[in-house]
CSV table of C-alpha atoms and ligand atoms in Angstrom, one decimal:
chain,number,residue,atom,x,y,z
A,650,UNK,CA,118.3,135.6,88.4
A,651,UNK,CA,119.2,137.9,85.5
A,652,UNK,CA,118.0,137.6,81.9
A,653,UNK,CA,119.3,138.7,78.6
A,654,UNK,CA,115.8,139.8,77.8
A,655,UNK,CA,115.2,143.4,79.1
A,656,UNK,CA,112.9,143.5,82.1
A,657,UNK,CA,111.5,146.9,83.0
A,658,UNK,CA,111.6,147.9,86.7
A,659,UNK,CA,108.4,146.8,88.5
A,660,UNK,CA,107.5,144.3,85.8
A,661,UNK,CA,105.1,141.5,86.7
A,662,UNK,CA,107.1,139.1,84.5
A,663,UNK,CA,110.7,138.7,85.7
A,664,UNK,CA,112.5,135.5,84.8
A,665,UNK,CA,111.3,133.9,88.0
A,666,UNK,CA,107.7,134.0,86.8
A,667,UNK,CA,107.6,132.2,83.4
A,668,UNK,CA,103.7,132.1,83.0
A,669,UNK,CA,101.9,130.3,80.3
A,670,UNK,CA,99.3,131.8,77.9
A,671,UNK,CA,97.9,131.7,74.4
A,672,UNK,CA,98.9,134.5,72.0
A,673,UNK,CA,97.9,135.4,68.5
A,674,UNK,CA,100.8,136.4,66.2
A,675,UNK,CA,98.8,137.6,63.3
A,676,UNK,CA,98.9,134.5,61.2
A,677,UNK,CA,98.8,131.9,63.9
A,678,UNK,CA,98.0,131.2,67.6
A,679,UNK,CA,100.4,129.4,69.9
A,680,UNK,CA,101.2,128.6,73.5
A,681,UNK,CA,103.5,131.3,74.8
A,682,UNK,CA,105.4,132.7,77.7
A,683,UNK,CA,106.4,136.2,78.7
A,684,UNK,CA,109.6,137.8,80.1
A,685,UNK,CA,109.4,141.5,80.8
A,686,UNK,CA,107.5,142.9,77.8
A,687,UNK,CA,108.7,140.2,75.4
A,688,UNK,CA,106.4,137.3,74.4
A,689,UNK,CA,108.0,134.0,73.3
A,690,UNK,CA,106.2,131.8,70.9
A,691,UNK,CA,106.7,128.2,72.2
A,692,UNK,CA,105.8,126.7,68.8
A,693,UNK,CA,108.9,128.2,67.2
A,694,UNK,CA,111.0,126.8,70.0
A,695,UNK,CA,109.4,123.4,69.4
A,696,UNK,CA,110.1,123.7,65.6
A,697,UNK,CA,113.8,124.2,66.4
A,698,UNK,CA,114.0,121.2,68.8
A,699,UNK,CA,114.4,123.1,72.0
A,700,UNK,CA,112.1,120.7,73.9
A,701,UNK,CA,113.5,117.5,72.4
A,702,UNK,CA,115.5,116.6,75.5
A,703,UNK,CA,112.5,116.5,77.7
A,704,UNK,CA,111.1,113.4,76.1
A,705,UNK,CA,107.6,114.8,75.6
A,706,UNK,CA,105.6,112.1,73.8
A,707,UNK,CA,103.4,114.5,71.9
A,708,UNK,CA,105.1,117.7,70.8
A,709,UNK,CA,101.8,118.9,69.1
A,710,UNK,CA,100.9,120.4,72.5
A,711,UNK,CA,103.0,123.4,71.5
A,712,UNK,CA,100.9,124.0,68.4
A,713,UNK,CA,97.5,123.9,70.0
A,714,UNK,CA,95.2,126.9,70.4
A,715,UNK,CA,94.6,126.2,74.1
A,716,UNK,CA,96.9,125.0,76.9
A,717,UNK,CA,94.7,122.0,77.9
A,718,UNK,CA,96.8,119.4,76.0
A,719,UNK,CA,100.0,120.9,77.4
A,720,UNK,CA,98.6,120.8,81.0
A,721,UNK,CA,97.5,117.2,80.4
A,722,UNK,CA,101.2,116.3,80.2
A,723,UNK,CA,101.1,116.5,84.0
A,724,UNK,CA,103.1,118.7,86.3
A,725,UNK,CA,106.4,116.8,86.1
A,726,UNK,CA,106.6,117.6,82.4
A,727,UNK,CA,105.2,121.1,82.5
A,728,UNK,CA,107.5,122.0,85.3
A,729,UNK,CA,110.4,120.7,83.3
A,730,UNK,CA,109.3,122.9,80.4
A,731,UNK,CA,109.1,125.9,82.6
A,732,UNK,CA,112.6,125.3,84.1
A,733,UNK,CA,114.1,124.8,80.6
A,734,UNK,CA,112.6,128.1,79.4
A,735,UNK,CA,114.0,129.8,82.5
A,736,UNK,CA,117.5,128.4,81.7
A,737,UNK,CA,117.2,129.6,78.1
A,738,UNK,CA,116.5,133.1,79.1
A,739,UNK,CA,119.2,133.4,81.8
A,740,UNK,CA,121.9,135.9,81.1
A,741,UNK,CA,124.7,133.4,80.9
A,742,UNK,CA,122.8,131.1,78.6
A,743,UNK,CA,124.1,131.4,75.0
A,744,UNK,CA,121.9,128.8,73.2
A,745,UNK,CA,119.0,131.0,72.3
A,746,UNK,CA,120.5,134.3,73.1
A,747,UNK,CA,123.0,134.1,70.2
A,748,UNK,CA,120.7,132.4,67.7
A,749,UNK,CA,119.4,135.4,65.8
A,750,UNK,CA,117.3,133.2,63.4
A,751,UNK,CA,115.2,131.7,66.1
A,752,UNK,CA,115.0,134.9,68.1
A,753,UNK,CA,113.6,136.8,65.0
A,754,UNK,CA,110.9,134.2,64.7
A,755,UNK,CA,110.0,133.5,68.3
A,756,UNK,CA,110.4,136.8,70.2
A,757,UNK,CA,107.7,139.5,69.9
A,758,UNK,CA,107.0,142.8,71.7
A,759,UNK,CA,104.0,142.3,74.0
A,760,UNK,CA,102.3,145.3,72.2
A,761,UNK,CA,102.4,143.3,68.9
A,762,UNK,CA,100.5,140.2,70.0
A,763,UNK,CA,96.9,139.5,71.0
A,764,UNK,CA,96.0,137.6,74.1
A,765,UNK,CA,93.5,134.7,73.8
A,766,UNK,CA,91.7,132.4,76.3
A,767,UNK,CA,94.6,130.3,77.7
A,768,UNK,CA,92.4,127.2,78.2
A,769,UNK,CA,89.1,125.7,77.1
A,770,UNK,CA,87.3,125.7,80.4
A,771,UNK,CA,85.3,122.5,80.6
A,772,UNK,CA,84.0,122.9,84.1
A,773,UNK,CA,83.8,125.8,86.4
A,774,UNK,CA,83.2,125.9,90.2
A,775,UNK,CA,82.9,129.1,92.2
A,776,UNK,CA,83.6,128.8,95.9
A,777,UNK,CA,82.6,131.2,98.7
A,778,UNK,CA,85.7,130.9,100.8
A,779,UNK,CA,86.4,134.4,102.2
A,780,UNK,CA,85.0,134.6,105.8
A,781,UNK,CA,85.0,138.4,105.6
A,782,UNK,CA,82.9,138.3,102.4
A,783,UNK,CA,80.5,135.7,103.6
A,784,UNK,CA,80.1,137.5,106.9
A,785,UNK,CA,79.4,140.9,105.2
A,786,UNK,CA,76.8,139.3,102.9
A,787,UNK,CA,75.2,137.6,105.8
A,788,UNK,CA,75.1,140.8,107.9
A,789,UNK,CA,73.5,142.7,104.9
A,790,UNK,CA,70.9,140.2,103.8
A,791,UNK,CA,70.2,138.0,106.8
A,792,UNK,CA,71.0,138.2,110.5
A,793,UNK,CA,74.0,140.1,111.8
A,794,UNK,CA,74.0,137.8,114.9
A,795,UNK,CA,74.2,134.7,112.7
A,796,UNK,CA,75.9,136.1,109.6
A,797,UNK,CA,77.5,132.8,108.6
A,798,UNK,CA,75.2,129.9,107.8
A,799,UNK,CA,75.7,126.8,110.0
A,800,UNK,CA,77.7,124.8,107.3
A,801,UNK,CA,80.2,127.6,106.4
A,802,UNK,CA,83.0,126.7,108.8
A,803,UNK,CA,82.6,123.0,108.1
A,804,UNK,CA,83.0,122.9,104.3
A,805,UNK,CA,84.1,125.1,101.4
A,806,UNK,CA,80.7,126.2,100.1
A,807,UNK,CA,80.6,126.4,96.3
A,808,UNK,CA,78.4,126.0,93.3
A,809,UNK,CA,78.8,124.8,89.7
A,810,UNK,CA,78.9,127.8,87.4
A,811,UNK,CA,78.7,128.4,83.7
A,812,UNK,CA,82.0,127.9,81.8
A,813,UNK,CA,81.0,129.0,78.2
A,814,UNK,CA,80.8,132.7,79.3
A,815,UNK,CA,84.3,132.8,80.9
A,816,UNK,CA,86.3,135.2,78.7
A,817,UNK,CA,89.8,136.6,78.5
A,818,UNK,CA,90.8,140.1,79.7
A,819,UNK,CA,90.0,142.8,77.2
A,820,UNK,CA,86.6,141.2,76.3
A,821,UNK,CA,83.9,143.7,76.9
A,822,UNK,CA,80.5,142.7,78.4
A,823,UNK,CA,77.0,144.0,77.8
A,824,UNK,CA,75.0,144.9,80.8
A,825,UNK,CA,72.7,141.9,81.3
A,826,UNK,CA,68.9,142.0,81.3
A,827,UNK,CA,66.7,139.9,83.5
A,828,UNK,CA,64.0,139.6,86.1
A,829,UNK,CA,64.2,141.7,89.3
A,830,UNK,CA,61.8,142.5,92.0
A,831,UNK,CA,62.7,145.9,93.3
A,832,UNK,CA,59.5,146.2,95.5
A,833,UNK,CA,58.3,143.5,97.8
A,834,UNK,CA,54.7,144.4,97.2
A,835,UNK,CA,54.9,144.9,93.4
A,836,UNK,CA,55.2,142.3,90.7
A,837,UNK,CA,58.6,141.4,89.3
A,838,UNK,CA,59.8,143.4,86.3
A,839,UNK,CA,62.2,142.8,83.3
A,840,UNK,CA,65.0,145.0,82.1
A,841,UNK,CA,68.7,145.8,82.4
A,842,UNK,CA,70.3,145.2,85.8
A,843,UNK,CA,70.5,148.3,88.0
A,844,UNK,CA,73.0,146.7,90.4
A,845,UNK,CA,75.9,145.5,88.2
A,846,UNK,CA,78.9,144.5,90.4
A,847,UNK,CA,82.3,142.9,90.1
A,848,UNK,CA,83.7,140.2,92.4
A,849,UNK,CA,87.4,140.2,93.0
A,850,UNK,CA,88.6,136.6,92.9
A,851,UNK,CA,91.6,134.4,92.1
A,852,UNK,CA,90.9,131.2,90.2
A,853,UNK,CA,93.1,128.0,90.0
A,854,UNK,CA,93.2,125.9,86.9
A,855,UNK,CA,93.7,122.1,87.2
A,856,UNK,CA,96.2,120.0,85.2
A,857,UNK,CA,95.7,116.3,84.5
A,858,UNK,CA,92.6,114.1,84.7
A,859,UNK,CA,91.2,111.9,87.4
A,860,UNK,CA,88.8,108.9,86.9
A,861,UNK,CA,85.2,109.2,88.0
A,862,UNK,CA,84.8,107.8,91.5
A,863,UNK,CA,88.3,108.8,92.7
A,864,UNK,CA,89.2,111.5,95.1
A,865,UNK,CA,92.1,113.9,95.5
A,866,UNK,CA,93.5,114.1,99.1
A,867,UNK,CA,94.2,117.5,100.6
A,868,UNK,CA,97.9,116.5,100.6
A,869,UNK,CA,98.0,115.7,96.9
A,870,UNK,CA,95.8,118.5,95.7
A,871,UNK,CA,98.6,120.9,94.8
A,872,UNK,CA,99.9,118.2,92.4
A,873,UNK,CA,96.8,118.9,90.3
A,874,UNK,CA,96.9,122.7,90.4
A,875,UNK,CA,98.6,124.0,87.4
A,876,UNK,CA,98.4,127.7,88.2
A,877,UNK,CA,96.3,130.8,89.0
A,878,UNK,CA,94.7,133.7,87.2
A,879,UNK,CA,92.8,136.8,88.3
A,880,UNK,CA,89.1,136.3,88.0
A,881,UNK,CA,86.3,139.0,87.8
A,882,UNK,CA,83.1,137.2,88.5
A,883,UNK,CA,80.7,139.9,87.3
A,884,UNK,CA,77.3,139.7,89.1
A,885,UNK,CA,73.9,141.4,88.8
A,886,UNK,CA,72.9,141.8,92.4
A,887,UNK,CA,69.2,142.6,91.7
A,888,UNK,CA,68.8,139.6,89.4
A,889,UNK,CA,70.6,137.5,91.9
A,890,UNK,CA,68.4,138.5,94.8
A,891,UNK,CA,65.2,137.5,93.0
A,892,UNK,CA,66.4,134.2,91.4
A,893,UNK,CA,68.8,132.6,93.9
A,894,UNK,CA,66.5,130.8,96.2
A,895,UNK,CA,66.6,127.8,96.4
A,896,UNK,CA,69.3,126.6,94.0
A,897,UNK,CA,71.7,129.6,94.1
A,898,UNK,CA,72.8,132.2,91.5
A,899,UNK,CA,72.0,131.4,87.9
A,900,UNK,CA,71.6,134.2,85.2
A,901,UNK,CA,73.0,136.8,87.5
A,902,UNK,CA,76.5,135.4,87.2
A,903,UNK,CA,76.5,133.6,83.8
A,904,UNK,CA,76.5,136.6,81.4
A,905,UNK,CA,80.3,137.0,81.5
A,906,UNK,CA,83.3,136.3,83.8
A,907,UNK,CA,86.7,137.6,83.0
A,908,UNK,CA,90.2,136.1,83.6
A,909,UNK,CA,93.7,137.5,83.3
A,910,UNK,CA,95.5,136.0,80.2
A,911,UNK,CA,98.7,134.6,81.8
A,912,UNK,CA,98.5,131.5,84.0
A,913,UNK,CA,101.0,132.0,86.8
A,914,UNK,CA,102.2,128.6,87.9
A,915,UNK,CA,102.0,127.4,91.5
A,916,UNK,CA,105.8,126.9,91.3
A,917,UNK,CA,106.4,130.6,90.6
A,918,UNK,CA,104.4,131.4,93.7
A,919,UNK,CA,106.1,129.0,96.1
A,920,UNK,CA,108.1,131.7,97.9
A,921,UNK,CA,105.0,133.5,98.8
A,922,UNK,CA,103.3,130.8,100.8
A,923,UNK,CA,101.9,132.0,104.2
A,924,UNK,CA,99.7,130.4,106.8
A,925,UNK,CA,96.0,131.0,106.4
A,926,UNK,CA,93.5,132.0,109.2
A,927,UNK,CA,93.0,129.6,112.1
A,928,UNK,CA,90.1,127.2,111.3
A,929,UNK,CA,87.7,126.8,114.2
A,930,UNK,CA,86.2,124.3,114.6
A,931,UNK,CA,88.9,122.0,113.2
A,932,UNK,CA,87.9,120.7,109.8
A,933,UNK,CA,87.0,117.0,109.3
A,934,UNK,CA,90.0,114.8,108.6
A,935,UNK,CA,89.6,114.9,104.8
A,936,UNK,CA,90.0,118.7,104.9
A,937,UNK,CA,92.6,118.9,107.7
A,938,UNK,CA,95.8,120.6,106.8
A,939,UNK,CA,98.6,122.4,108.5
A,940,UNK,CA,101.4,124.7,107.3
A,941,UNK,CA,101.6,127.6,104.9
A,942,UNK,CA,98.8,126.8,102.5
A,943,UNK,CA,97.7,130.3,101.5
A,944,UNK,CA,99.5,132.8,99.3
A,945,UNK,CA,100.5,136.4,100.0
A,946,UNK,CA,99.2,138.0,96.8
A,947,UNK,CA,98.3,141.6,96.8
A,948,UNK,CA,95.1,142.5,94.9
A,949,UNK,CA,93.9,145.8,93.6
A,950,UNK,CA,90.7,146.9,91.8
A,951,UNK,CA,90.5,150.1,89.8
A,952,UNK,CA,87.4,151.6,88.3
A,953,UNK,CA,87.8,153.8,85.2
A,954,UNK,CA,84.7,155.8,84.1
A,955,UNK,CA,84.7,156.1,80.3
A,956,UNK,CA,87.8,158.0,79.2
A,957,UNK,CA,88.5,159.5,82.7
A,958,UNK,CA,91.4,158.3,84.7
A,959,UNK,CA,91.0,155.3,86.9
A,960,UNK,CA,90.5,155.3,90.7
A,961,UNK,CA,91.8,152.7,93.1
A,962,UNK,CA,88.7,151.4,94.9
A,963,UNK,CA,89.9,148.2,96.6
A,964,UNK,CA,93.1,146.8,98.0
A,965,UNK,CA,92.8,143.2,99.3
A,966,UNK,CA,95.0,140.1,99.6
A,967,UNK,CA,94.6,136.4,98.6
A,968,UNK,CA,96.1,135.4,102.0
A,969,UNK,CA,92.8,136.1,103.7
A,970,UNK,CA,91.0,133.0,102.3
A,971,UNK,CA,89.6,130.9,105.0
A,972,UNK,CA,89.6,127.7,102.9
A,973,UNK,CA,92.8,126.9,101.0
A,974,UNK,CA,92.9,125.8,97.3
A,975,UNK,CA,94.0,122.4,98.5
A,976,UNK,CA,91.0,122.1,100.7
A,977,UNK,CA,88.7,123.3,98.0
A,978,UNK,CA,90.0,120.7,95.5
A,979,UNK,CA,89.8,117.9,98.1
A,980,UNK,CA,86.3,118.9,98.9
A,981,UNK,CA,85.3,119.1,95.2
A,982,UNK,CA,86.4,115.5,94.6
A,983,UNK,CA,85.5,113.8,98.0
A,984,UNK,CA,82.2,112.5,96.6
A,985,UNK,CA,83.9,111.1,93.6
A,986,UNK,CA,83.7,113.9,91.1
A,987,UNK,CA,86.4,113.6,88.4
A,988,UNK,CA,88.4,116.6,87.2
A,989,UNK,CA,90.0,117.5,83.9
A,990,UNK,CA,92.9,119.7,82.7
A,991,UNK,CA,91.6,123.2,82.2
A,992,UNK,CA,88.8,123.2,84.9
A,993,UNK,CA,88.6,126.5,86.6
A,994,UNK,CA,87.9,127.0,90.4
A,995,UNK,CA,87.1,130.5,91.6
A,996,UNK,CA,88.0,131.4,95.1
A,997,UNK,CA,84.9,133.4,95.8
A,998,UNK,CA,85.0,137.2,96.4
A,999,UNK,CA,88.2,138.0,98.3
A,1000,UNK,CA,87.4,140.6,101.0
A,1001,UNK,CA,89.9,141.6,103.7
A,1002,UNK,CA,89.1,142.8,107.2
A,1003,UNK,CA,88.9,146.5,106.5
A,1004,UNK,CA,86.2,148.4,104.5
A,1005,UNK,CA,88.7,149.5,101.8
A,1006,UNK,CA,89.6,145.8,101.3
A,1007,UNK,CA,86.1,144.5,100.4
A,1008,UNK,CA,86.1,142.7,97.1
A,1009,UNK,CA,82.8,143.9,95.6
A,1010,UNK,CA,80.8,147.1,95.1
A,1011,UNK,CA,78.0,145.5,97.2
A,1012,UNK,CA,80.3,145.5,100.2
A,1013,UNK,CA,82.4,148.6,99.4
A,1014,UNK,CA,79.2,150.7,99.2
A,1015,UNK,CA,77.4,148.6,101.7
A,1016,UNK,CA,74.3,147.8,99.7
A,1017,UNK,CA,74.2,151.3,98.0
A,1018,UNK,CA,74.4,153.3,101.2
A,1019,UNK,CA,78.0,154.5,101.0
A,1020,UNK,CA,78.9,155.9,97.5
A,1021,UNK,CA,82.5,155.7,96.3
A,1022,UNK,CA,84.0,159.0,95.2
A,1023,UNK,CA,85.8,158.8,91.8
A,1024,UNK,CA,88.7,161.0,90.7
A,1025,UNK,CA,86.6,162.6,88.0
A,1026,UNK,CA,84.1,163.9,90.6
A,1027,UNK,CA,81.4,161.2,89.9
A,1028,UNK,CA,80.2,158.7,92.4
A,1029,UNK,CA,79.4,155.0,92.2
A,1030,UNK,CA,77.4,152.5,94.2
A,1031,UNK,CA,77.3,150.0,91.3
A,1032,UNK,CA,78.9,149.8,87.9
A,1033,UNK,CA,77.8,152.3,85.2
A,1034,UNK,CA,77.8,151.7,81.4
A,1035,UNK,CA,81.2,152.5,79.9
A,1036,UNK,CA,83.0,151.9,83.2
A,1037,UNK,CA,86.1,149.7,82.9
A,1038,UNK,CA,87.0,147.4,85.8
A,1039,UNK,CA,90.7,146.7,86.1
A,1040,UNK,CA,92.1,144.1,88.5
A,1041,UNK,CA,95.7,143.6,89.3
A,1042,UNK,CA,97.5,141.0,91.4
A,1043,UNK,CA,101.2,140.6,92.4
A,1044,UNK,CA,103.3,139.0,95.0
A,1045,UNK,CA,106.4,140.8,96.2
A,1046,UNK,CA,109.2,139.8,98.5
A,1047,UNK,CA,113.0,140.2,98.7
A,1048,UNK,CA,113.0,142.4,95.6
A,1049,UNK,CA,111.2,139.8,93.5
A,1050,UNK,CA,107.8,140.6,92.1
A,1051,UNK,CA,105.7,137.9,90.5
A,1052,UNK,CA,102.6,139.4,88.9
A,1053,UNK,CA,99.5,138.5,86.9
A,1054,UNK,CA,99.3,141.5,84.6
A,1055,UNK,CA,95.8,142.8,84.6
A,1056,UNK,CA,92.2,141.6,84.2
A,1057,UNK,CA,90.1,144.2,82.4
A,1058,UNK,CA,86.6,144.5,81.0
A,1059,UNK,CA,84.5,147.5,79.9
A,1060,UNK,CA,80.7,147.4,80.5
A,1061,UNK,CA,78.7,148.2,77.4
A,1062,UNK,CA,75.0,149.2,77.4
A,1063,UNK,CA,72.4,146.5,77.4
A,1064,UNK,CA,71.7,145.0,74.0
A,1065,UNK,CA,68.2,145.8,72.6
B,1881,MN,MN1,81.9,134.6,92.7
């Protein structure tokens, strides 16, 4: 597919993508999409009646400061909007291409707009679904012979996280302070974390609501998954280690988690489906699933010390996930938990099989024992103040690249 909007070579945003985000255009904030380096303000297209044919009951969804109302329309409607936009931007489509008035109001250079949180995150779950990550953590902290806990291969382990501190890429985060216990035989101490880490994750965002007491089957789960973002689940390992027994991580993961600004729809990623790992033992029937339920999405993490140039420190892939998103959502709801549009579900740290594909500093540097060499000559075992963590994700096949842009945050010194 070709577009009349210029698309630079290697862009994450060809006309096959059509992601959704929320942009600020100086005087207002609107739902938007992106083609190449051009951002399109959907509220202007709504003003001029471009969505009238779709019989959307409530066109105010295109004037809201978050995408939740848009996603609440359900996938049939939001998919129709996406396909209509794709048609408008095609090279042989004259409607918008030759309407200079609308173009002057609706089209902006990406550099001229600000990216906002695309959704209000009502609820946030973080899973733990990479077998390589769970195994590495088990080997480091428990028993190499029994690295996985007995439940791990039977259900997608997860916990309910904090949604208020999920922020959009470009938001910087202060080093958290908290309790740690560096020495077994000394009392716990209070202060800034010394073991600040990232977690390389993808997250899916749900569309539509379900009633309390209902469940979503593994077959129907994808009908409720609007799309995906990159997710950096920042973690303070020393705080985590002291606080996490018996109820799991708390303040060590609630001081800031960062998402990429464009939600890439499940439909844009359809061509990149692949089979996931073989599941042994076979999951219970409510989790049983066959076919290509994972996605081949390449993942990269760069660490940039201050103003120095960045170093690539991890290369992984979303296809390694042991539990699929469908299985995660089926499990989330099997006890009767209701879902809402805008809920966010983190995959868990995505580690691959090789040491350069581990999705956290904890694993890359193996608990501080194997420092990473940076291009500027410095070394890291955890994140320093003024380091910027940059995550990238893209799927590529047959000359088509569907990407997520980047998910970035700089770590500022601890607040006084
Ligand atoms: Mn996590």
